XYZ file of C-alpha atoms in Angstrom:
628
model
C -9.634 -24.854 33.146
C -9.961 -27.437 30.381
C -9.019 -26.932 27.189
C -9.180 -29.586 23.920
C -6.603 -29.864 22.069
C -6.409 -31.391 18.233
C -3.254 -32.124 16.298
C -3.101 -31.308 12.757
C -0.999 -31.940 9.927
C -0.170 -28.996 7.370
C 2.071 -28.145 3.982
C 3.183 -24.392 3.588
C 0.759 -21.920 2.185
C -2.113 -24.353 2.496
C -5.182 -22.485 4.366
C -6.899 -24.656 7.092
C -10.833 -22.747 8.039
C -11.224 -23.097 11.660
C -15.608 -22.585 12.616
C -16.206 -23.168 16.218
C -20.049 -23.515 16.746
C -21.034 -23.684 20.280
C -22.591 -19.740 21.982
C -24.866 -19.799 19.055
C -26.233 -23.041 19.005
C -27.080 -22.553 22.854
C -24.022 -23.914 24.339
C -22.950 -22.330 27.347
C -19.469 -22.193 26.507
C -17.938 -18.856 25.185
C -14.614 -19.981 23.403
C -11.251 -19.176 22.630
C -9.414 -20.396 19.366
C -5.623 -20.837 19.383
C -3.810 -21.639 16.798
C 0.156 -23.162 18.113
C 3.028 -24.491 15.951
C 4.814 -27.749 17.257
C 7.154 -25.750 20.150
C 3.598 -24.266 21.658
C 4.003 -21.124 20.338
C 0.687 -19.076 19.829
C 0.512 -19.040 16.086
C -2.860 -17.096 15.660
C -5.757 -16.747 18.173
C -9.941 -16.058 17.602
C -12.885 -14.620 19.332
C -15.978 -13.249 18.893
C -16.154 -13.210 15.420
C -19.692 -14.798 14.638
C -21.429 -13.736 18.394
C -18.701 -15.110 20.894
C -17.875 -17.770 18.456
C -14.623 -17.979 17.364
C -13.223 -18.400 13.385
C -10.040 -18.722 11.664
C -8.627 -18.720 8.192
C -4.773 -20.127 8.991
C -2.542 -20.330 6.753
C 0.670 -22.638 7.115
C 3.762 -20.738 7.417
C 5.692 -24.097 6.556
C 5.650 -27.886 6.546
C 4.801 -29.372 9.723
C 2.813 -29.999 12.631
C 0.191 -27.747 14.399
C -2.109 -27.952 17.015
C -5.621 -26.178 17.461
C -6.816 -25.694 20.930
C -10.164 -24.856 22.320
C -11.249 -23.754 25.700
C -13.927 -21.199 27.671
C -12.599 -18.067 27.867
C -13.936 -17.849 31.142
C -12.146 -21.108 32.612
C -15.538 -22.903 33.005
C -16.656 -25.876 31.838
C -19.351 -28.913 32.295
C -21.414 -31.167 30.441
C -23.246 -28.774 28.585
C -20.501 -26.696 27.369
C -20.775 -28.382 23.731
C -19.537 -27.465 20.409
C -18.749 -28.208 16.976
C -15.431 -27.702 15.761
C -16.013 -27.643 11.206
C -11.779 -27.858 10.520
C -10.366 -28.144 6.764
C -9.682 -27.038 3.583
C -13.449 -26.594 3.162
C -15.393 -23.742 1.167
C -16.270 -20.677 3.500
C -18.652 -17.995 1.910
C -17.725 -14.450 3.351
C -19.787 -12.533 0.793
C -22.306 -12.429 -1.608
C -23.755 -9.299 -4.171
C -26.111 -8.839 -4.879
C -28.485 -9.509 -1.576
C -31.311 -10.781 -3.368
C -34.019 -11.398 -6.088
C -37.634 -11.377 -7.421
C -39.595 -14.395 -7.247
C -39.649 -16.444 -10.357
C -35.906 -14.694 -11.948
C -32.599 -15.963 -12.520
C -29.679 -13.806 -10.402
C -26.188 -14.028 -10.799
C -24.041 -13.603 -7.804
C -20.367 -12.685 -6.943
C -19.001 -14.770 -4.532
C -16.037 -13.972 -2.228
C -14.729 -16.517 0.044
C -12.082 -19.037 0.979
C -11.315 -22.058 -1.085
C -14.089 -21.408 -3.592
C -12.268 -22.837 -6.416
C -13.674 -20.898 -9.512
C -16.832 -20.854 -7.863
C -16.690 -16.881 -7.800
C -19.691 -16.707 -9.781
C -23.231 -18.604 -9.606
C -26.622 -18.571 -10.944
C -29.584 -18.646 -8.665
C -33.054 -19.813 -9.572
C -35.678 -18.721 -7.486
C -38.679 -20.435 -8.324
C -42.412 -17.995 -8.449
C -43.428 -20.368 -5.582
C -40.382 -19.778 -2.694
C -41.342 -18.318 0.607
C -40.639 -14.773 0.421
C -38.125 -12.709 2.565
C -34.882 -13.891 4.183
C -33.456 -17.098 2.610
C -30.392 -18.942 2.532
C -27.314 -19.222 0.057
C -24.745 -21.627 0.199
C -22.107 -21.825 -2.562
C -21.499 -25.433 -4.453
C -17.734 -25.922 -5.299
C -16.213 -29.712 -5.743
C -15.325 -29.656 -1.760
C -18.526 -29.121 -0.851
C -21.151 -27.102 0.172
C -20.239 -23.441 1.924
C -21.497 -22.285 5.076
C -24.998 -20.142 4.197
C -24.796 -16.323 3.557
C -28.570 -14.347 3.770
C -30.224 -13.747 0.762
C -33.835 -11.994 0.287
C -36.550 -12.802 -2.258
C -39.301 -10.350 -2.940
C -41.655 -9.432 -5.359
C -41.088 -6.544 -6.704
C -38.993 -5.636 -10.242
C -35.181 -5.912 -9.668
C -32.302 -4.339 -11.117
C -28.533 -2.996 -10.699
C -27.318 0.225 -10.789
C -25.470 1.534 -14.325
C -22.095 3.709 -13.251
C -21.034 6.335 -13.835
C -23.725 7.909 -11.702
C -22.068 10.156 -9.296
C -22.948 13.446 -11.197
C -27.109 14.863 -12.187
C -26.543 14.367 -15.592
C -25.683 10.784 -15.349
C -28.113 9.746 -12.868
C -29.591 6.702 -13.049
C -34.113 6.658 -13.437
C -35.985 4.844 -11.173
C -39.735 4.275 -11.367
C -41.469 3.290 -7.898
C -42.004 0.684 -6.495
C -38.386 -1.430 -7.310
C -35.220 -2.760 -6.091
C -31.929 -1.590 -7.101
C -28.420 -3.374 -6.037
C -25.231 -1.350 -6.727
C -21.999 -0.771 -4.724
C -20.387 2.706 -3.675
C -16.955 1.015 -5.455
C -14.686 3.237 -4.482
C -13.748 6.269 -1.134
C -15.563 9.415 -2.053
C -18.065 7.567 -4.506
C -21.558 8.544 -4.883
C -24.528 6.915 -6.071
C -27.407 9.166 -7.384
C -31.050 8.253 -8.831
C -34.259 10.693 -10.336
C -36.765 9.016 -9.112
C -40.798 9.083 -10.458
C -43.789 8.198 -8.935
C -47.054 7.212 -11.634
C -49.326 8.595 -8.915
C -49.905 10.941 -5.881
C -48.428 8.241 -2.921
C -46.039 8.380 0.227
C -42.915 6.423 -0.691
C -40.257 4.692 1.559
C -36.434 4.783 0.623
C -34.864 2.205 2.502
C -31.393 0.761 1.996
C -30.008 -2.318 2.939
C -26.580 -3.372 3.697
C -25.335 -4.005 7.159
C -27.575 -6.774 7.367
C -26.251 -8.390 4.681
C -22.869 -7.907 5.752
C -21.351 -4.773 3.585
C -19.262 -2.477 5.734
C -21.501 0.774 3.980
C -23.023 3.232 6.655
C -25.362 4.345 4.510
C -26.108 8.253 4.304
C -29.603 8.414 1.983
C -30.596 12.191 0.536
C -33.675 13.323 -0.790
C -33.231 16.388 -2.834
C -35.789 18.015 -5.659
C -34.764 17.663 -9.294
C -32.867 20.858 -8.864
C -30.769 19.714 -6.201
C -32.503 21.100 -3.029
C -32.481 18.891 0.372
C -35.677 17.478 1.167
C -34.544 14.740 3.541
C -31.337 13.261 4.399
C -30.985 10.020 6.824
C -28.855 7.536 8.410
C -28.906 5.340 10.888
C -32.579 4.091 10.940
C -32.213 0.922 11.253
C -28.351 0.489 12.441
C -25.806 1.898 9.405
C -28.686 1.671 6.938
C -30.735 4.443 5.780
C -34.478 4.902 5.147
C -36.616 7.822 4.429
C -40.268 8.248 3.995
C -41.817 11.165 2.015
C -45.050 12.289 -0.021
C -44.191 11.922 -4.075
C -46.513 13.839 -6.413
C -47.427 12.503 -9.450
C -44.391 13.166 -12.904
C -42.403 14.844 -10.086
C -39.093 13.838 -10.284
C -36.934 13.468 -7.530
C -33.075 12.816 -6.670
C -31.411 10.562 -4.506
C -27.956 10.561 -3.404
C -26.604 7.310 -1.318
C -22.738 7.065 0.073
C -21.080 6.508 2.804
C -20.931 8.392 6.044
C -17.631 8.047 6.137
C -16.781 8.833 2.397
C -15.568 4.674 2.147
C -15.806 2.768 -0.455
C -14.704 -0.472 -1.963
C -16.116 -3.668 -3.624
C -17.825 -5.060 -0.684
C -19.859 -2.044 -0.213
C -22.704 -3.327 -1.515
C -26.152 -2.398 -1.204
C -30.157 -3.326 -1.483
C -32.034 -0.297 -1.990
C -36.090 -0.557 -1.483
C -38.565 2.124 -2.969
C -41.737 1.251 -2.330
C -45.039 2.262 -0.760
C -45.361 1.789 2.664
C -47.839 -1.013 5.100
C -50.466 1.189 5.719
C -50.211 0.274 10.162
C -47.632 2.079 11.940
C -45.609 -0.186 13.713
C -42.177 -0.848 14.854
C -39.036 -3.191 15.002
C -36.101 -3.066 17.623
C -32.765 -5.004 16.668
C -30.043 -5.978 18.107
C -26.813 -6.667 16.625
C -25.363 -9.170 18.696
C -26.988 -11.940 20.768
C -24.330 -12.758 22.980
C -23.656 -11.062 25.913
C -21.046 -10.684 28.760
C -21.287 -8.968 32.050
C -19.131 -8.736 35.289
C -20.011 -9.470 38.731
C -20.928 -5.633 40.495
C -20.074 -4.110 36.665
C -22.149 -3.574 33.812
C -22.985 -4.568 29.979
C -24.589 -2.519 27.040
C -27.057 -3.571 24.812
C -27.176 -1.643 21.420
C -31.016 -1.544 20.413
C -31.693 -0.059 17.055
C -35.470 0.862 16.766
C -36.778 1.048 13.093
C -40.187 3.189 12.671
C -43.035 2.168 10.040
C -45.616 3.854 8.547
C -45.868 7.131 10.726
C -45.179 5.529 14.065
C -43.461 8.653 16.201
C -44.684 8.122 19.854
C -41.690 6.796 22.532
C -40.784 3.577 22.404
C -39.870 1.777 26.430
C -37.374 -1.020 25.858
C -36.705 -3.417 29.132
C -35.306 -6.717 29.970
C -37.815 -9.633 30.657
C -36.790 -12.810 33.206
C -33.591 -11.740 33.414
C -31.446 -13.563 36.089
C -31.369 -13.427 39.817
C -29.107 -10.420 40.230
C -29.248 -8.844 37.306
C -31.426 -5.914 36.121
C -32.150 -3.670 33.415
C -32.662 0.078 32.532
C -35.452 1.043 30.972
C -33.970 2.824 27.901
C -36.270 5.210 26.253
C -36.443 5.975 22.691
C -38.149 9.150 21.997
C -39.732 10.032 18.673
C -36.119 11.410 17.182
C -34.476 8.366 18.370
C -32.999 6.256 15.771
C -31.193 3.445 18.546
C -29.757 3.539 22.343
C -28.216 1.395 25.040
C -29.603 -0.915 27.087
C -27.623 -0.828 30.476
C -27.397 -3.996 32.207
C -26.247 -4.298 35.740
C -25.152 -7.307 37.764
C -24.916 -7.499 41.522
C -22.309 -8.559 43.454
C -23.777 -11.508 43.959
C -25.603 -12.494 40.363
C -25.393 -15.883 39.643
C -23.085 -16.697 37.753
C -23.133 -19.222 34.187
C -25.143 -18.495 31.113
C -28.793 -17.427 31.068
C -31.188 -16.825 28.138
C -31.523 -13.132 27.097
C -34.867 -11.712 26.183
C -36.220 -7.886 26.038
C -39.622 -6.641 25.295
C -40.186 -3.223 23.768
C -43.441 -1.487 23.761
C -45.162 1.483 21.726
C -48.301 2.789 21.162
C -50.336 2.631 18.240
C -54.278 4.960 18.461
C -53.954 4.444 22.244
C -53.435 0.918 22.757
C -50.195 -0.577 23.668
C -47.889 -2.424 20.746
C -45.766 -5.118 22.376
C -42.979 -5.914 20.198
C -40.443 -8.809 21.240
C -36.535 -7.325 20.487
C -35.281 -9.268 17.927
C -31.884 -10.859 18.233
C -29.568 -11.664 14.958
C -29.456 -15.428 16.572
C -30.657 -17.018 20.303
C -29.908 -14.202 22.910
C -28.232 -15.275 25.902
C -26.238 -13.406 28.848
C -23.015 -14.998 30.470
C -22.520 -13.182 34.009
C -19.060 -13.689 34.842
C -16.898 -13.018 37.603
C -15.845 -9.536 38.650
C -14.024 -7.280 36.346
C -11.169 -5.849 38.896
C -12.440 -2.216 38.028
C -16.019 -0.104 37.599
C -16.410 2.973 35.594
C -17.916 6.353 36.409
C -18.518 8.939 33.373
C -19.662 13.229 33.662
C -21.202 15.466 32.917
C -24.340 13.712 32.466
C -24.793 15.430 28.735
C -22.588 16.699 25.944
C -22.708 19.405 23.730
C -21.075 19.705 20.281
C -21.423 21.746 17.256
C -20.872 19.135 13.458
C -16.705 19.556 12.748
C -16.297 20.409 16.510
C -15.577 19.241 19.920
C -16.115 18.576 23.733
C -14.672 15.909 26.090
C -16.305 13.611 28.434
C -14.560 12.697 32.105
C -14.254 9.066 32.997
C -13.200 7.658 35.853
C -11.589 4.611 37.352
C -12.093 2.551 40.812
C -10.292 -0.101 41.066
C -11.028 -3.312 43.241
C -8.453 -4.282 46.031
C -5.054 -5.871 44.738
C -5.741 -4.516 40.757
C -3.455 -1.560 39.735
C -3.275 -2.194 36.410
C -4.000 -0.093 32.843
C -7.673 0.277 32.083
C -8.077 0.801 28.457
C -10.979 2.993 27.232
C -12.735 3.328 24.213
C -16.428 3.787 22.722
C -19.365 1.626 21.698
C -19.661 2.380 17.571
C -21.481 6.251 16.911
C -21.673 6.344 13.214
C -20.286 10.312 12.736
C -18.823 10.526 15.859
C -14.724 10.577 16.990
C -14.318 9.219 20.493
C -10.639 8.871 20.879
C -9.227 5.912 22.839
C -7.060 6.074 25.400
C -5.593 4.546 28.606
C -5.607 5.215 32.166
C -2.652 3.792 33.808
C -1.568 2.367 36.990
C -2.137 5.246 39.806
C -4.123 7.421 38.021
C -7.815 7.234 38.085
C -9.473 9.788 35.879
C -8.705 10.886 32.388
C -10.450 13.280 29.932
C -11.582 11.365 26.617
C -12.135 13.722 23.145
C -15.657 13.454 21.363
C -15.638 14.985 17.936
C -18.612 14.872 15.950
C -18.162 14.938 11.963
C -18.673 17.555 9.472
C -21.670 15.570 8.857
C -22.503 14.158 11.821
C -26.551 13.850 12.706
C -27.998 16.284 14.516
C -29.772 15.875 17.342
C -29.400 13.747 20.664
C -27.378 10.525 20.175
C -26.144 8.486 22.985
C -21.976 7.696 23.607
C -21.027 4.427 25.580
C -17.985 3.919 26.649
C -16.399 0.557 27.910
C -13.054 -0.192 29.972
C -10.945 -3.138 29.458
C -8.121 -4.951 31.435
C -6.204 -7.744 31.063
C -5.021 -9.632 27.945
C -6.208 -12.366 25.551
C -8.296 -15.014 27.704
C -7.391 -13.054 31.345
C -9.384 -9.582 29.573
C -12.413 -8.277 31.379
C -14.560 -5.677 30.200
C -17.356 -3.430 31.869
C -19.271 -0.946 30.454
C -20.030 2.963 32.092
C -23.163 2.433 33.967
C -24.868 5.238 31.985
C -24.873 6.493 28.427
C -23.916 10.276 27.709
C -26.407 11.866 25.929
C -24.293 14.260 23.096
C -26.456 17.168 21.755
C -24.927 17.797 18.189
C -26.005 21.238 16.700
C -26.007 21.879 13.072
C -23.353 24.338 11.482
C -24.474 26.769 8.227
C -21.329 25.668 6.462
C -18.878 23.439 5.959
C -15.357 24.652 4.136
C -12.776 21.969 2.485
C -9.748 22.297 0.123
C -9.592 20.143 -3.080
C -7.770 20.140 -5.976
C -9.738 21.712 -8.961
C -11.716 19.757 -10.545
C -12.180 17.136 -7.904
C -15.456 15.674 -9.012
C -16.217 14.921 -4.766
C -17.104 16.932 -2.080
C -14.168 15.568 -0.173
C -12.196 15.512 3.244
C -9.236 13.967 2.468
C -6.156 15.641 2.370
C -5.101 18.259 -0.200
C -1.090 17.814 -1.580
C 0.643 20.732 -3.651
C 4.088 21.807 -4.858
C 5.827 24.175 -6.402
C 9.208 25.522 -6.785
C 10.805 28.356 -4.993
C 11.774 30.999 -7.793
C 12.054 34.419 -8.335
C 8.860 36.547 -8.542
C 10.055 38.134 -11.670
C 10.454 34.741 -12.807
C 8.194 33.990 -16.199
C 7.960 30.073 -14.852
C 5.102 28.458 -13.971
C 6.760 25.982 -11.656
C 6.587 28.811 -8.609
C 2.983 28.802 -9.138
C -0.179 26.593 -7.935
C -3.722 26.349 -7.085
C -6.448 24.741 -4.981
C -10.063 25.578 -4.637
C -11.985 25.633 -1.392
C -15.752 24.912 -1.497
C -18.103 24.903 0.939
C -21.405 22.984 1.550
C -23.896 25.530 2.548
C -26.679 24.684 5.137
C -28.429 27.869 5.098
C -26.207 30.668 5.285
C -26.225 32.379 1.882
C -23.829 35.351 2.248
C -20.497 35.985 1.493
C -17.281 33.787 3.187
C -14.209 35.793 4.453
C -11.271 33.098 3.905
C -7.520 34.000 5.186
C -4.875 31.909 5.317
C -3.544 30.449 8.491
C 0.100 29.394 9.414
C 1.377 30.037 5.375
C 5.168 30.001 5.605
C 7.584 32.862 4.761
C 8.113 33.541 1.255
C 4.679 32.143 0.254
C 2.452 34.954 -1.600
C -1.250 34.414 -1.870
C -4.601 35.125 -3.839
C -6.959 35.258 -1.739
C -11.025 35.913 -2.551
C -13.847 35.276 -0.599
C -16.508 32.683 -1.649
C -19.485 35.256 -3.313
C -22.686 35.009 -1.895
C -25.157 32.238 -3.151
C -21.644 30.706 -4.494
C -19.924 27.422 -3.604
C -16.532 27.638 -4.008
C -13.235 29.783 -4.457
C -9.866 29.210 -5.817
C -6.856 30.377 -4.008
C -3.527 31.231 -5.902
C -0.045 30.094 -4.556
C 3.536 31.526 -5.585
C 7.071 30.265 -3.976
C 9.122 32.568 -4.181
C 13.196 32.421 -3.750
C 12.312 33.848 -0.120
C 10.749 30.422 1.274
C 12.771 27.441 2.476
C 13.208 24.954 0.116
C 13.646 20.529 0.911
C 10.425 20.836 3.113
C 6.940 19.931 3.652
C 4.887 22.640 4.754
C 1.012 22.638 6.271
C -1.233 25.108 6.292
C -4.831 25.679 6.623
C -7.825 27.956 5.292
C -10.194 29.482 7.869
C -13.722 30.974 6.581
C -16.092 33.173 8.690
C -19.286 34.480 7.675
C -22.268 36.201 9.849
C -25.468 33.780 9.841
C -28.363 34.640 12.466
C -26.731 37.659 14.430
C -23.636 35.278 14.781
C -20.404 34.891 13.381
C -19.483 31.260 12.205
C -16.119 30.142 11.820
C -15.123 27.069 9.789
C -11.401 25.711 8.980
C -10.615 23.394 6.076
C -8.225 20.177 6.619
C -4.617 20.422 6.095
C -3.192 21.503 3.026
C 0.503 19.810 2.334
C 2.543 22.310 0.376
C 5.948 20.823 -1.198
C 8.905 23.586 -1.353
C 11.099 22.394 -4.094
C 14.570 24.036 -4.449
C 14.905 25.110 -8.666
C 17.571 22.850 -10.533
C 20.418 24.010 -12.015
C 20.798 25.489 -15.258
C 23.894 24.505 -16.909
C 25.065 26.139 -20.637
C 24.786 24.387 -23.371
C 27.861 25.376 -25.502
C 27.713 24.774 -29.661
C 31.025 24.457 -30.833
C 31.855 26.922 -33.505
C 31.792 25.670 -37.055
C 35.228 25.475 -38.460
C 36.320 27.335 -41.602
């Protein structure tokens, strides 16, 4: 139960970085960061921001003294639970662009960060002579040296992407094999390429950003140069994308990158690869995180994230090697369609508790012989076993089936341990595409119903949900994951339908806001009147789309057409008339059906927001009469 405790002295507005370095360095300890003022009140608090290690950026809400304390979030302690607390108004690097270089060139980087001090921009030599692959940065400002950020040098030609280049005709021209950095800056942006090839060769697209830190999840098309889909990926390594595919010779080729999501922002960042392939097939598992927890009789998930090279497509049999006395491990399978999955780890009642080294072993098959791969952790993996969480999980059915833009639901339940009646909060491991609402399950009730809702866009296929439960707050918080992952079958859909405003330049989701005024329909004005388009992103189905307008309010006339055949859009005509209720907000929604392989699809755009205005009044204007 000891905790260390360090007095500090601060002015207001001044920003204090708190780095507590202990899980990752090997230290058993898994810490807790508070931050109080001089009374003892909690101020700010930090976990399990770099692994289980803890970091703050504080800022001073006034003159006076603080106090930062440290302690294991588990209430243990001993010898070996070291750490390093780095404290100050020090230079903290957060993020870098672009992710790296070619040998023997001059980059410039943006810098983000605290206390940088004009340091927002520096110029990186990388001599023709420096190891190659992942390297170091640290920014230089007059307090010092910044904590490193990754960086990668390479060998290949290097450059940044040139916007606008969301539309064909402003795409920009790549020539294989290079490196392009570029950002999607903005929600909704797109990035697309034509791409060449000086010679018959199989080519492989692959886009880094996660690893360097950018929030993208990158979704990577292939198309023809007329705009056909040859390809589309993400997800093959984590959130980043890769494809592999054969280029011809002078053909030119498109690709579009964005986010799943349709995000966007500065930090979005990205290192795109096109490049030949090794010639071996091989393999790679990752993990994201090397520190893990689990309970006494619960269970902990591992998220392995298996990246495929150079043809490799047989199953891949990931297991846990030495693990502790009590503890044991799946196997999880990754067939040839299998992009990443959950390693489910499960501790007796009696597992010894403290903190063990993690390792897991993963093993393919390359012309008949075994290829033993060790899984590679982002830093030293270990596993803390702590004491019992005061509840286990059960989840059904064993496998889920949703169509892309639909739904299912997934049953989890709740036994709790002798003297614990408390909420259970649950919620799901990250499934890039896939809405797994959260919810809570509380006190006498023990089962609960949790939504899964798979994107417009979602992948399709078999992809695994995890769910965890969580009870308790701040330090007292336990956690266990379900002891099994739900495999969720997502089937394709021939179209997709959304509402925009003409001449949105995006295929987008977000929502769609009109208005008009409520006016006579003899009326010459064109106040009463507005417009909005509906497209839809066709995945096969060629015919013509019935639309009809759902829930449209009274004294709302409408133009309605269906989308033609081999078309991709329609615009839909609005008039108010003096019949609808005015002062109000009204939502309403577009449904389109078509019949694609002996089946009738349906397909319902996101709300539309339609504004009722009431007209103003007309007053006379009255010339006085000219006087004799």
């Amino acid at each position: 139960t000891e905790a260390d405790t360090f007095r500090f002295a601060a002015g207001a507005g001044e920003k204090i970085i708190f780095d507590v370095q202990a899980n990752r360095d090997g230290s058993p300890l898994d810490p807790s960061l508070v931050v109080l003022d001089a009374a003892g009140k909690e101020l700010a608090r930090s976990e399990d921001v770099h692994g289980l290690d803890p970091f703050l950026a504080f800022t001073a809400p006034a003159d006076g003294e603080y106090a930062v304390r440290i302690s294991d979030l588990r209430f243990q302690g001993g010898g070996d639970y070291r750490y390093r607390l780095v404290a100050g108004m020090r230079p903290y690097l957060e993020y870098l662009f672009p992710f790296g270089g070619r040998r023997g060139s001059s980059v410039e980087l943006e810098l983000e960060g605290h206390h940088l001090e004009g340091a927002q921009r520096m110029t990186v030599h990388i001599a023709p002579e420096a190891p190659p692959g992942r390297q170091e940065i640290r920014a230089h400002t007059a307090r010092g040296f910044s904590n490193p950020l990754p960086f990668e040098a390479g060998d290949l030609p290097e450059i940044r992407e040139s916007e606008p280049n969301n539309v064909p005709e402003k795409a920009g021209t790549l020539a294989a094999p290079m490196v392009i950095h570029g950002k999607i800056g903005e929600p909704g942006d797109t990035d697309l390429f034509r791409v060449t090839s000086a010679s018959d060769q199989k080519l492989v697209v692959e886009v880094q950003a996660r690893r360097f830190g950018s929030p993208l999840d990158a979704l990577l098309t292939l198309m023809d140069d007329q705009g056909a889909v040859l390809q589309r990926n993400d997800d093959a390594g984590g959130p980043d994308a890769r494809i592999e595919f054969d280029a011809k010779k002078d053909t030119a080729y498109r690709l579009a990158l964005r986010d799943l999501t349709d995000r966007g922002g500065p930090r979005f960042g990205y290192r795109m690869t096109i490049s030949p392939p090794d010639r071996a097939p091989d393999f790679a598992v990752r993990t994201k995180v090397g520190r893990h927890r689990i309970p006494r009789g619960g269970h902990a998930a591992v998220r392995c994230e298996l990246e495929r090279r150079n043809g490799l497509d047989g199953a891949v049999r990931i297991t846990g090697v030495g693990l502790p006395q009590g503890v044991t491990a799946g196997p999880l399978i990754l067939g040839g369609g299998a992009s990443f999955g959950w390693l489910v780890l499960a501790a007796a009642e009696d597992a010894v508790l403290g903190h063990h080294p993690l390792r897991l072993s993963a093993v393919g098959e390359r012309e008949g012989k075994a290829l033993n791969r060790d899984v590679q952790f982002p830093e030293a993996g270990w596993l803390t076993v702590m004491p019992a969480a005061p509840f286990e999980l059960s989840v059904s059915p064993p496998v889920l089936f949703a169509e892309q833009n639909g739904g299912t639901e997934l049953e989890v339940g709740v036994v709790r341990r002798a003297g614990f009646d408390g909420e259970v909060r649950i919620s799901a491991e990250e499934l890039p595409g896939v809405t797994v609402a959260a919810l809570s399950i509380p006190p006498g009730q023990s089962r609960a119903r949790v939504a899964v809702r798979p994107a417009y866009n979602a992948e399709v296929g078999l992809r695994p949900v995890m769910l965890r439960g969580e009870a308790g707050e701040g330090a007292a918080a336990r956690t266990s994951h379900a002891p099994v992952m739900v495999p969720l079958s997502t089937q394709g859909i021939p179209m997709f339908l959304t509402a925009m405003l003409p001449g949105s330049p995006f295929f987008r989701t977000d929502p769609v806001r009109l208005s008009a005024v409520a006016l006579p329909t003899n009326s010459p004005s064109a106040a009463s009147r507005t417009e909005f388009v509906v497209k839809v992103d066709r995945r096969g189905l060629a015919g013509e789309i019935a639309l009809a307008l759902q829930d449209l309010p009274a004294g709302v006339l409408a133009t309605v057409s269906p989308i033609p055949a081999d078309k991709n859009e329609a615009t839909l005509r609005l008039q108010v008339t003096d019949a609808a209720e005015t002062g109000k907000e009204v939502r309403f929604t577009v449904s389109g059906s078509a019949t694609h392989q002996d089946r009738i699809w349906r397909q319902t755009t996101q709300p539309i927001t339609l504004t009722v205005a009431a007209p103003e009044k007309e007053t006379a204007a009255v010339t006085p009469a000219a006087a004799p």
